[in-house]
Short mmCIF file of C-alpha atoms and ligand atoms in Angstrom, two decimals:
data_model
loop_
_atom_site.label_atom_id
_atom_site.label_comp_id
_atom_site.label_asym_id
_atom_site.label_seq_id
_atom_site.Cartn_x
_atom_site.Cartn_y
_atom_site.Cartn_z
CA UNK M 40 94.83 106.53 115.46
CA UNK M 41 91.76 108.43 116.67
CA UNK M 42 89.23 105.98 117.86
CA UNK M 43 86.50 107.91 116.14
CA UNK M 44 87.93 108.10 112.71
CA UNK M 45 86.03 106.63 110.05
CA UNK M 46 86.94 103.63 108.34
CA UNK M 47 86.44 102.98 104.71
CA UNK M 48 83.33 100.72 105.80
CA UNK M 49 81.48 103.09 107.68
CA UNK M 50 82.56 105.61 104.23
CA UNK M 51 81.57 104.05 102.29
CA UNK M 52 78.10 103.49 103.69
CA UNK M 53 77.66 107.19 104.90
CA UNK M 54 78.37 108.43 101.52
CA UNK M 55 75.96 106.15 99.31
CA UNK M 56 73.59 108.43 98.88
CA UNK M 57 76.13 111.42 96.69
CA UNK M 58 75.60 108.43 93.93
CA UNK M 59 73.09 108.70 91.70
CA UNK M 60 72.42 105.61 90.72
CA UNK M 61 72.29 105.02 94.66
CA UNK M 62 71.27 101.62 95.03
CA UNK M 63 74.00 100.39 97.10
CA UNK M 64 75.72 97.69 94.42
CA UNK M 65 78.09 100.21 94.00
CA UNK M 66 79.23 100.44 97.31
CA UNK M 67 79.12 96.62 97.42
CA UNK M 68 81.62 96.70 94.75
CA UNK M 69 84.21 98.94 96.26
CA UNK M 70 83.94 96.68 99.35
CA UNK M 71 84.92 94.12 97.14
CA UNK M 72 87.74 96.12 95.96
CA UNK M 73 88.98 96.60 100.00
CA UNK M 74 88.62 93.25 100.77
CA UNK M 75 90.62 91.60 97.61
CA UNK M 76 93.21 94.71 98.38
CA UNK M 77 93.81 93.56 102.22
CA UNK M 78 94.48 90.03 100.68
CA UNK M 79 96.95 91.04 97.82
CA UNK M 80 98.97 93.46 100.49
CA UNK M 81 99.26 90.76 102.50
CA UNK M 82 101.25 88.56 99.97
CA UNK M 83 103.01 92.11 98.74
CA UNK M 84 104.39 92.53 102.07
CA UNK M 85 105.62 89.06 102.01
CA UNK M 86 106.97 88.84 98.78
CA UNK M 87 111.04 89.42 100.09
CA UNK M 88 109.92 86.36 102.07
CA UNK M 89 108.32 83.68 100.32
CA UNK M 90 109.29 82.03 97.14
CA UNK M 91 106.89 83.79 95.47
CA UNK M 92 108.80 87.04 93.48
CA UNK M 93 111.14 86.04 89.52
CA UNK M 94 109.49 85.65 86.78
CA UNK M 95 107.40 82.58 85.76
CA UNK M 96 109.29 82.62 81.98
CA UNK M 97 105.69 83.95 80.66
CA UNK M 98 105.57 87.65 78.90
CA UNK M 99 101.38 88.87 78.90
CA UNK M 100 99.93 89.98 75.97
CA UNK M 101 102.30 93.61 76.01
CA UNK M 102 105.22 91.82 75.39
CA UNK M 103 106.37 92.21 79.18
CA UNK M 104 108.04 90.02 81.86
CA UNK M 105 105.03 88.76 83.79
CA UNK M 106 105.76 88.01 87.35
CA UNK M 107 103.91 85.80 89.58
CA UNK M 108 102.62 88.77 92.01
CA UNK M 109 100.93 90.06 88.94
CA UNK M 110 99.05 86.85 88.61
CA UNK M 111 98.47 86.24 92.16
CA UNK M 112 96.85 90.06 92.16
CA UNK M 113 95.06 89.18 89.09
CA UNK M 114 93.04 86.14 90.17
CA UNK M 115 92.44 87.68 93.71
CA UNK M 116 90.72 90.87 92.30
CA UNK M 117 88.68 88.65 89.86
CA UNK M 118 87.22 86.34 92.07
CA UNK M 119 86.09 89.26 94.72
CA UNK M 120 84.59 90.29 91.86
CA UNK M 121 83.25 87.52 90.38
CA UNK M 122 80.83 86.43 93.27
CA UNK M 123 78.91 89.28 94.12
CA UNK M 124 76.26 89.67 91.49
CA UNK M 125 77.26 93.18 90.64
CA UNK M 126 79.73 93.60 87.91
CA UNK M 127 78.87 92.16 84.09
CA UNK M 128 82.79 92.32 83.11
CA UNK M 129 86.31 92.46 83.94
CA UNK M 130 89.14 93.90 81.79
CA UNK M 131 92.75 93.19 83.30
CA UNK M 132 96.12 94.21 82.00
CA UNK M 133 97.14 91.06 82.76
CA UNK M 134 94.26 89.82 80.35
CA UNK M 135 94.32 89.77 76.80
CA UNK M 136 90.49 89.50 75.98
CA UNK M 137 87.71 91.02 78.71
CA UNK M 138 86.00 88.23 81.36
CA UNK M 139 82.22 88.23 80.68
CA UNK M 140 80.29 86.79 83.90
CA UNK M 141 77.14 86.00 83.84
CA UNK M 142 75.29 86.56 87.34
CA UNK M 143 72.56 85.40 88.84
CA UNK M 144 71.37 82.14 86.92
CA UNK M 145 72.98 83.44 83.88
CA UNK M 146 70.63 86.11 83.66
CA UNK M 147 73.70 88.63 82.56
CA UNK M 148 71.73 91.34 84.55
CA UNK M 149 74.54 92.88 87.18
CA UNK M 150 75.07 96.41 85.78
CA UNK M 151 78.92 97.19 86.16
CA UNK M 152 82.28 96.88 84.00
CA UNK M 153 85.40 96.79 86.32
CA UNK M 154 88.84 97.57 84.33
CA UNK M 155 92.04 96.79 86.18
CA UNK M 156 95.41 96.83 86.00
CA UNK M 157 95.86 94.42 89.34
CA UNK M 158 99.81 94.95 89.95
CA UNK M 159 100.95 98.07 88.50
CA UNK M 160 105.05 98.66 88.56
CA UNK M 161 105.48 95.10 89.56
CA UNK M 162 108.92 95.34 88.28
CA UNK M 163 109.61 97.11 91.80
CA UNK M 164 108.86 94.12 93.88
CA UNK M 165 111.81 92.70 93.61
CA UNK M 166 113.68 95.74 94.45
CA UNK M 167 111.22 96.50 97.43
CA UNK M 168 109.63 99.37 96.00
CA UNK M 169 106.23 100.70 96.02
CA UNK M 170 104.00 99.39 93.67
CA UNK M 171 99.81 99.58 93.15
CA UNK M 172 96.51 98.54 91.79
CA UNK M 173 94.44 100.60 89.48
CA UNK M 174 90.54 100.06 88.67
CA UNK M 175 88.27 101.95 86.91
CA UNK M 176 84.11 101.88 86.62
CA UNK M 177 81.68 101.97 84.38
CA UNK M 178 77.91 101.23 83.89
CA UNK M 179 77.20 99.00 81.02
CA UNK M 180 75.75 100.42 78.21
CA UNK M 181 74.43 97.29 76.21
CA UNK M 182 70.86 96.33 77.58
CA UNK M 183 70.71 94.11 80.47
CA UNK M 184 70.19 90.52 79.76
CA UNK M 185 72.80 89.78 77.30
CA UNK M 186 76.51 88.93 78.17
CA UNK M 187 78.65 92.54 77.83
CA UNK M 188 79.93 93.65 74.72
CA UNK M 189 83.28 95.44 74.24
CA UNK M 190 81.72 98.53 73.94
CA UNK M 191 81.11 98.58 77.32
CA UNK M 192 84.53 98.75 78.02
CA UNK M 193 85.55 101.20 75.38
CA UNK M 194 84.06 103.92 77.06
CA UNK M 195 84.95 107.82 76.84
CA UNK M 196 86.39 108.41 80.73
CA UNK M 197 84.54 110.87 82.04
CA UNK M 198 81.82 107.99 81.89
CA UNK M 199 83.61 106.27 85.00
CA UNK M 200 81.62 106.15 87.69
CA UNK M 201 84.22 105.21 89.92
CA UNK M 202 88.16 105.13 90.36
CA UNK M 203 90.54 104.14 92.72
CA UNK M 204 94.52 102.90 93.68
CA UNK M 205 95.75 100.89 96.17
CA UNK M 206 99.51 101.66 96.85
CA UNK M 207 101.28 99.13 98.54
CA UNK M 208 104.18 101.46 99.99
CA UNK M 209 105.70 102.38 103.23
CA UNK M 210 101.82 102.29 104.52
CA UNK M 211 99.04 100.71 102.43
CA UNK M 212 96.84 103.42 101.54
CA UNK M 213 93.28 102.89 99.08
CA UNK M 214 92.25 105.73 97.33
CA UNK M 215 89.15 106.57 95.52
CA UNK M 216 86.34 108.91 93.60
CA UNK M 217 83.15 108.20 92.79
CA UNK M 218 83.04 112.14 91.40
CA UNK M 219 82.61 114.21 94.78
CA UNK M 220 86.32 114.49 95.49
CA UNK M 221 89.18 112.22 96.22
CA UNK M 222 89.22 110.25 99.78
CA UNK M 223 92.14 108.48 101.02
CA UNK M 224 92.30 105.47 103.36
CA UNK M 225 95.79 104.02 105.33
CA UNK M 226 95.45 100.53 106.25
CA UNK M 227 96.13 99.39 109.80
CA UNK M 228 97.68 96.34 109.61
CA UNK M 229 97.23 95.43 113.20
CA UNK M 230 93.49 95.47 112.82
CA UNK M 231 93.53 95.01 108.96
CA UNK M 232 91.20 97.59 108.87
CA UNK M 233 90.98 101.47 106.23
CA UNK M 234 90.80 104.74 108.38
CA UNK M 235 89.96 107.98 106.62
CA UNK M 236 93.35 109.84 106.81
CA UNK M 237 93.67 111.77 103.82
CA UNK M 238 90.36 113.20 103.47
CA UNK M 239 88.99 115.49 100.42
CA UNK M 240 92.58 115.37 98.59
CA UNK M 241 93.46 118.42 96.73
CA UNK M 242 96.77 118.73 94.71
CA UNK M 243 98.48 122.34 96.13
CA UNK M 244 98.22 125.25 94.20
CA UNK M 245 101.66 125.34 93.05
CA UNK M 246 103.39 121.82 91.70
CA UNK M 247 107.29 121.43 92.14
CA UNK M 248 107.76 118.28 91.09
CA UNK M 249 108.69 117.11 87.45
CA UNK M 250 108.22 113.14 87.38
CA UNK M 251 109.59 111.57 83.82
CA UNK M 252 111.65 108.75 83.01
CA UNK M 253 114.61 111.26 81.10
CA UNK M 254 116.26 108.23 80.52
CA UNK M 255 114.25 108.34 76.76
CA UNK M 256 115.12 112.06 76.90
CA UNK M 257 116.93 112.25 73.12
CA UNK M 258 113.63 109.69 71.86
CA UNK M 259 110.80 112.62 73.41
CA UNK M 260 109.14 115.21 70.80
CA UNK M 261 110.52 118.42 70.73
CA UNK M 262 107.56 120.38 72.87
CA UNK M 263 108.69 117.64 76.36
CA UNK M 264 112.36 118.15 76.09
CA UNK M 265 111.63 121.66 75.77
CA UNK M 266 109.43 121.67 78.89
CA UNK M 267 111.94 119.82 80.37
CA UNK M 268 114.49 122.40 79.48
CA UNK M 269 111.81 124.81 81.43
CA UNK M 270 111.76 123.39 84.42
CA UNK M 271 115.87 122.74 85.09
CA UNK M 272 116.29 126.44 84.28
CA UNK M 273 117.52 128.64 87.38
CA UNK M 274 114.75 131.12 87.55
CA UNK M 275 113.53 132.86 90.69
CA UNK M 276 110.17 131.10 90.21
CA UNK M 277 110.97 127.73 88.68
CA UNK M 278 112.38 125.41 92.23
CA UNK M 279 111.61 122.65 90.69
CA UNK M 280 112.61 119.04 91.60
CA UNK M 281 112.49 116.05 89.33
CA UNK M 282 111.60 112.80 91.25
CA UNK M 283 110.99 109.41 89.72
CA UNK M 284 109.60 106.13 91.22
CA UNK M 285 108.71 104.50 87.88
CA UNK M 286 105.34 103.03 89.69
CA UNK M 287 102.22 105.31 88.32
CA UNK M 288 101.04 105.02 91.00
CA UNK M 289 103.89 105.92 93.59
CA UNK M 290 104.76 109.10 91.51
CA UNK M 291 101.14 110.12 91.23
CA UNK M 292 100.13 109.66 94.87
CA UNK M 293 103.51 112.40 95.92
CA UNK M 294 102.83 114.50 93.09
CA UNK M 295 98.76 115.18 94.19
CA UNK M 296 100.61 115.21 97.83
CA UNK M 297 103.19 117.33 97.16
CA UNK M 298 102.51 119.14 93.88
CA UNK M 299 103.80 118.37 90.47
CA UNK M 300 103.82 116.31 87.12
CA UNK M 301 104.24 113.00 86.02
CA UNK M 302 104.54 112.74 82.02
CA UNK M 303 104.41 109.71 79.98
CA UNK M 304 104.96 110.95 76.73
CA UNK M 305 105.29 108.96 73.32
CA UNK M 306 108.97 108.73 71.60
CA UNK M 307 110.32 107.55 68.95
CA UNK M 308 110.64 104.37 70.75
CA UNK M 309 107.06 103.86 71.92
CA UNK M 310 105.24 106.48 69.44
CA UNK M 311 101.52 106.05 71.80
CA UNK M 312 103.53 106.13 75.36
CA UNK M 313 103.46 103.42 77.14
CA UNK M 314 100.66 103.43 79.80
CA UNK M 315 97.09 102.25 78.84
CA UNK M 316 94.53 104.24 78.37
CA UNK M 317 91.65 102.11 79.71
CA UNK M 318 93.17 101.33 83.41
CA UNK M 319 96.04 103.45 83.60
CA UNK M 320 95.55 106.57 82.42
CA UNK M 321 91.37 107.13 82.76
CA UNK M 322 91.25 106.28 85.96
CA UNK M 323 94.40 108.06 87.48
CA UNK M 324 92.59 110.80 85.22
CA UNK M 325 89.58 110.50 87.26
CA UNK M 326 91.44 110.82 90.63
CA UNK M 327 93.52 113.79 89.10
CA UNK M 328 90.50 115.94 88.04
CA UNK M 329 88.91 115.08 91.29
CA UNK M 330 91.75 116.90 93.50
CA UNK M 331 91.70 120.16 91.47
CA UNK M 332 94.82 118.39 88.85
CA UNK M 333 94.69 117.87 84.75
CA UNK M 334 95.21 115.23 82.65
CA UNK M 335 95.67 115.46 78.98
CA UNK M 336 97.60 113.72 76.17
CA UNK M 337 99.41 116.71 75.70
CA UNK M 338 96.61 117.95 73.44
CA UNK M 339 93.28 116.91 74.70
CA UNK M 340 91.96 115.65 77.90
CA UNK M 341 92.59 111.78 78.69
CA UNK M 342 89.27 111.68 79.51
CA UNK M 343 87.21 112.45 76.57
CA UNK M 344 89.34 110.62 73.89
CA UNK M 345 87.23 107.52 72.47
CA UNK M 346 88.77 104.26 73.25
CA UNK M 347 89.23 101.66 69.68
CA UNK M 348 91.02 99.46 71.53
CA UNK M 349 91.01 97.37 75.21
CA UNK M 350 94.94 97.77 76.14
CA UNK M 351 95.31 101.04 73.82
CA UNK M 352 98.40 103.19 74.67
CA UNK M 353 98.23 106.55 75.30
CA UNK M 354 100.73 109.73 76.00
CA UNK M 355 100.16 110.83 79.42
CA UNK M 356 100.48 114.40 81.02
CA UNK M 357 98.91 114.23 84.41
CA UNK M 358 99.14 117.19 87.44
CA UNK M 359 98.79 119.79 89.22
CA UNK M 360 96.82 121.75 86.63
CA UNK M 361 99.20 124.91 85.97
CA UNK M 362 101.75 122.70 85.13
CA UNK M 363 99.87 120.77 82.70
CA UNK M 364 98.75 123.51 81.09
CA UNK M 365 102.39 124.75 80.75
CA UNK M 366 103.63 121.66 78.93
CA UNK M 367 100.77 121.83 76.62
CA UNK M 368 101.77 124.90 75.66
CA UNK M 369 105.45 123.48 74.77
CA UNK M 370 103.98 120.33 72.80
CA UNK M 371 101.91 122.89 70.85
CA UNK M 372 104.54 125.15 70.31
CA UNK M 373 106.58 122.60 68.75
CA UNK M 374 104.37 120.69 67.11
P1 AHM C 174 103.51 98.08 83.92
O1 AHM C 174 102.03 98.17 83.74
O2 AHM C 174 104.15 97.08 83.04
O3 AHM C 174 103.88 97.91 85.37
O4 AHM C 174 104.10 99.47 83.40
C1 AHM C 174 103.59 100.67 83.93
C2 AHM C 174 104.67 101.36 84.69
C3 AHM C 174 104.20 102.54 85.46
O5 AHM C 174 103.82 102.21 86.76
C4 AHM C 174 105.43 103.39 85.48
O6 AHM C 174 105.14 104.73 85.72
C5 AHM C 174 106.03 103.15 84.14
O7 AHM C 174 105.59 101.86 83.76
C6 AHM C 174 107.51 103.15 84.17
O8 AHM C 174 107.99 102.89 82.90
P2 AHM C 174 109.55 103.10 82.54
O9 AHM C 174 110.27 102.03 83.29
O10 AHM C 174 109.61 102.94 81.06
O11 AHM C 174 109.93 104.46 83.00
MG1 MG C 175 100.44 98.61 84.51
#
């Protein structure tokens, strides 16, 4: 690696002032972020090692197997963010209520909501695959001085002031907005240190890449099996290639690499999807917009729909933009 590259440190820093609330807490929070990251890759790249993977006989609040690297990730990203005086409240997947703190002397005055979904795909550990963490930032918008509210939380995404994954895969990479673009970082593990190596991300003009679990193919409304249909037809202009990691963020990280689509969509089966809305989908959102993509439910963009709900479900069409537009025009088709 070029002894000059920038790490996420020295990004951070140098970029501090493209923030307009510019006072420097955020910046302290996405340090936070790296550090509790470096720690929770650590035990991820152990886990075929230590008796630390199965599950621990406990579902979370979704009804899901819960394993203990979800746990593990959970309670490292809360206390790094916990101590530092900056953020007001957590929401976690792996939470069923949100974590008010209460800062300095109880004087409920640090300014920032985190959501996060600490381990996303963890049902790939065991099987060695790639798996992430998602956050998501807000400002609060109850008045200083009183513990958070869940309003704060149920925020419209395009309010984020901040977004990031960290994808635990064949290199550890962190990547993040805070609304001028999308930067990514690949950890060194010698050094245990971020470099800038995929800076200002842009997903390519054209999108190949079709990413969709087809396994609920028959339980999908008519407009995605008819998009679908689109994309495995032989047509001069239509190469495309379905790939599927089942890790969010695995499949979105190649698809704003490589070009493509990763849909989500309800069925009969799961009739709002299945990822959240609140650190799944707004956040990854975020990112998407930021590198030229879309996001949208298949009607209207993930980003402005009001949240009701902390671990709300929502369909989720998210891409190079062209292609998003083109299954929106199936779903409304066949509406
Ligand atoms: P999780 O939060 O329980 O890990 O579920 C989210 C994951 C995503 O990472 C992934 O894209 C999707 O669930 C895969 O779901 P399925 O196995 O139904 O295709
Ligand atoms: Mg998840």
């Amino acid at each position: 690696m070029d002894k000059n590259q920038l790490t996420l440190g020295e990004f951070i820093i140098e970029n501090q002032k493209d923030f307009k609330y510019s006072s420097g807490e955020l910046s302290k929070l996405i340090n936070s972020i790296r550090l509790a990251a470096k720690i929770v890759n650590h035990q991820v790249n152990k886990a075929g090692l230590v008796d630390i993977l199965g599950d621990i006989g406990e579902t979370n609040i979704q009804g899901e197997d819960q394993q203990k690297l979800d746990l593990y990730a959970n309670d490292v990203f809360k206390s790094a963010l916990i101590n530092r005086e900056i953020v007001c409240g957590i929401a976690s997947e792996e939470e069923e209520d949100f974590i008010t703190i209460e800062g300095r002397q109880n004087t409920h005055e640090n300014k920032y909501v985190v959501l996060i979904d600490p381990l996303d795909g963890s049902s790939n550990i065991d099987v060695n695959v790639s798996v992430g963490t998602i956050f998501s930032i807000y400002r609060r918008i109850t008045p200083s001085g009183k513990p958070v509210q869940k309003e704060d939380f149920l925020q419209q995404g395009k309010e984020q002031v901040a977004a990031g994954y960290i994808i635990y895969g064949t290199s550890t990479m962190f990547v993040y907005t805070t609304g001028h673009g999308v930067n990514g970082f690949t950890l060194n593990p010698a050094l245990g240190t971020f470099y800038l190596s995929h800076p200002a991300m842009r997903f390519p003009k054209k999108g190949t890449i079709l990413s969709i679990n087809e396994g609920n193919y028959t339980r999908f409304p008519q407009g995605v099996k008819e998009y679908i249909k689109f994309c495995q037809a032989e047509e001069e202009d239509r190469p495309y290639t379905f790939r599927y990691i089942g890790s969010l963020v695995s499949d979105f990280h190649r698809n704003m690499i490589k070009g493509g689509i990763y849909l989500y969509p309800s069925s009969s089966k799961a009739p709002h999807g299945k990822l959240r809305l609140l650190y799944e989908s707004n956040p990854m959102a975020f990112i998407a917009e930021q590198a030229g993509g879309s996001a949208t439910d298949g009607y209207n963009r993930i980003m402005e729909i009001e949240p009701k709900k902390l671990h709300e479900r929502v369909s989720f069409f998210c891409g190079n933009t062209e292609m998003v537009e083109k299954a929106e025009e199936f779903m409304r088709g066949f509406q």
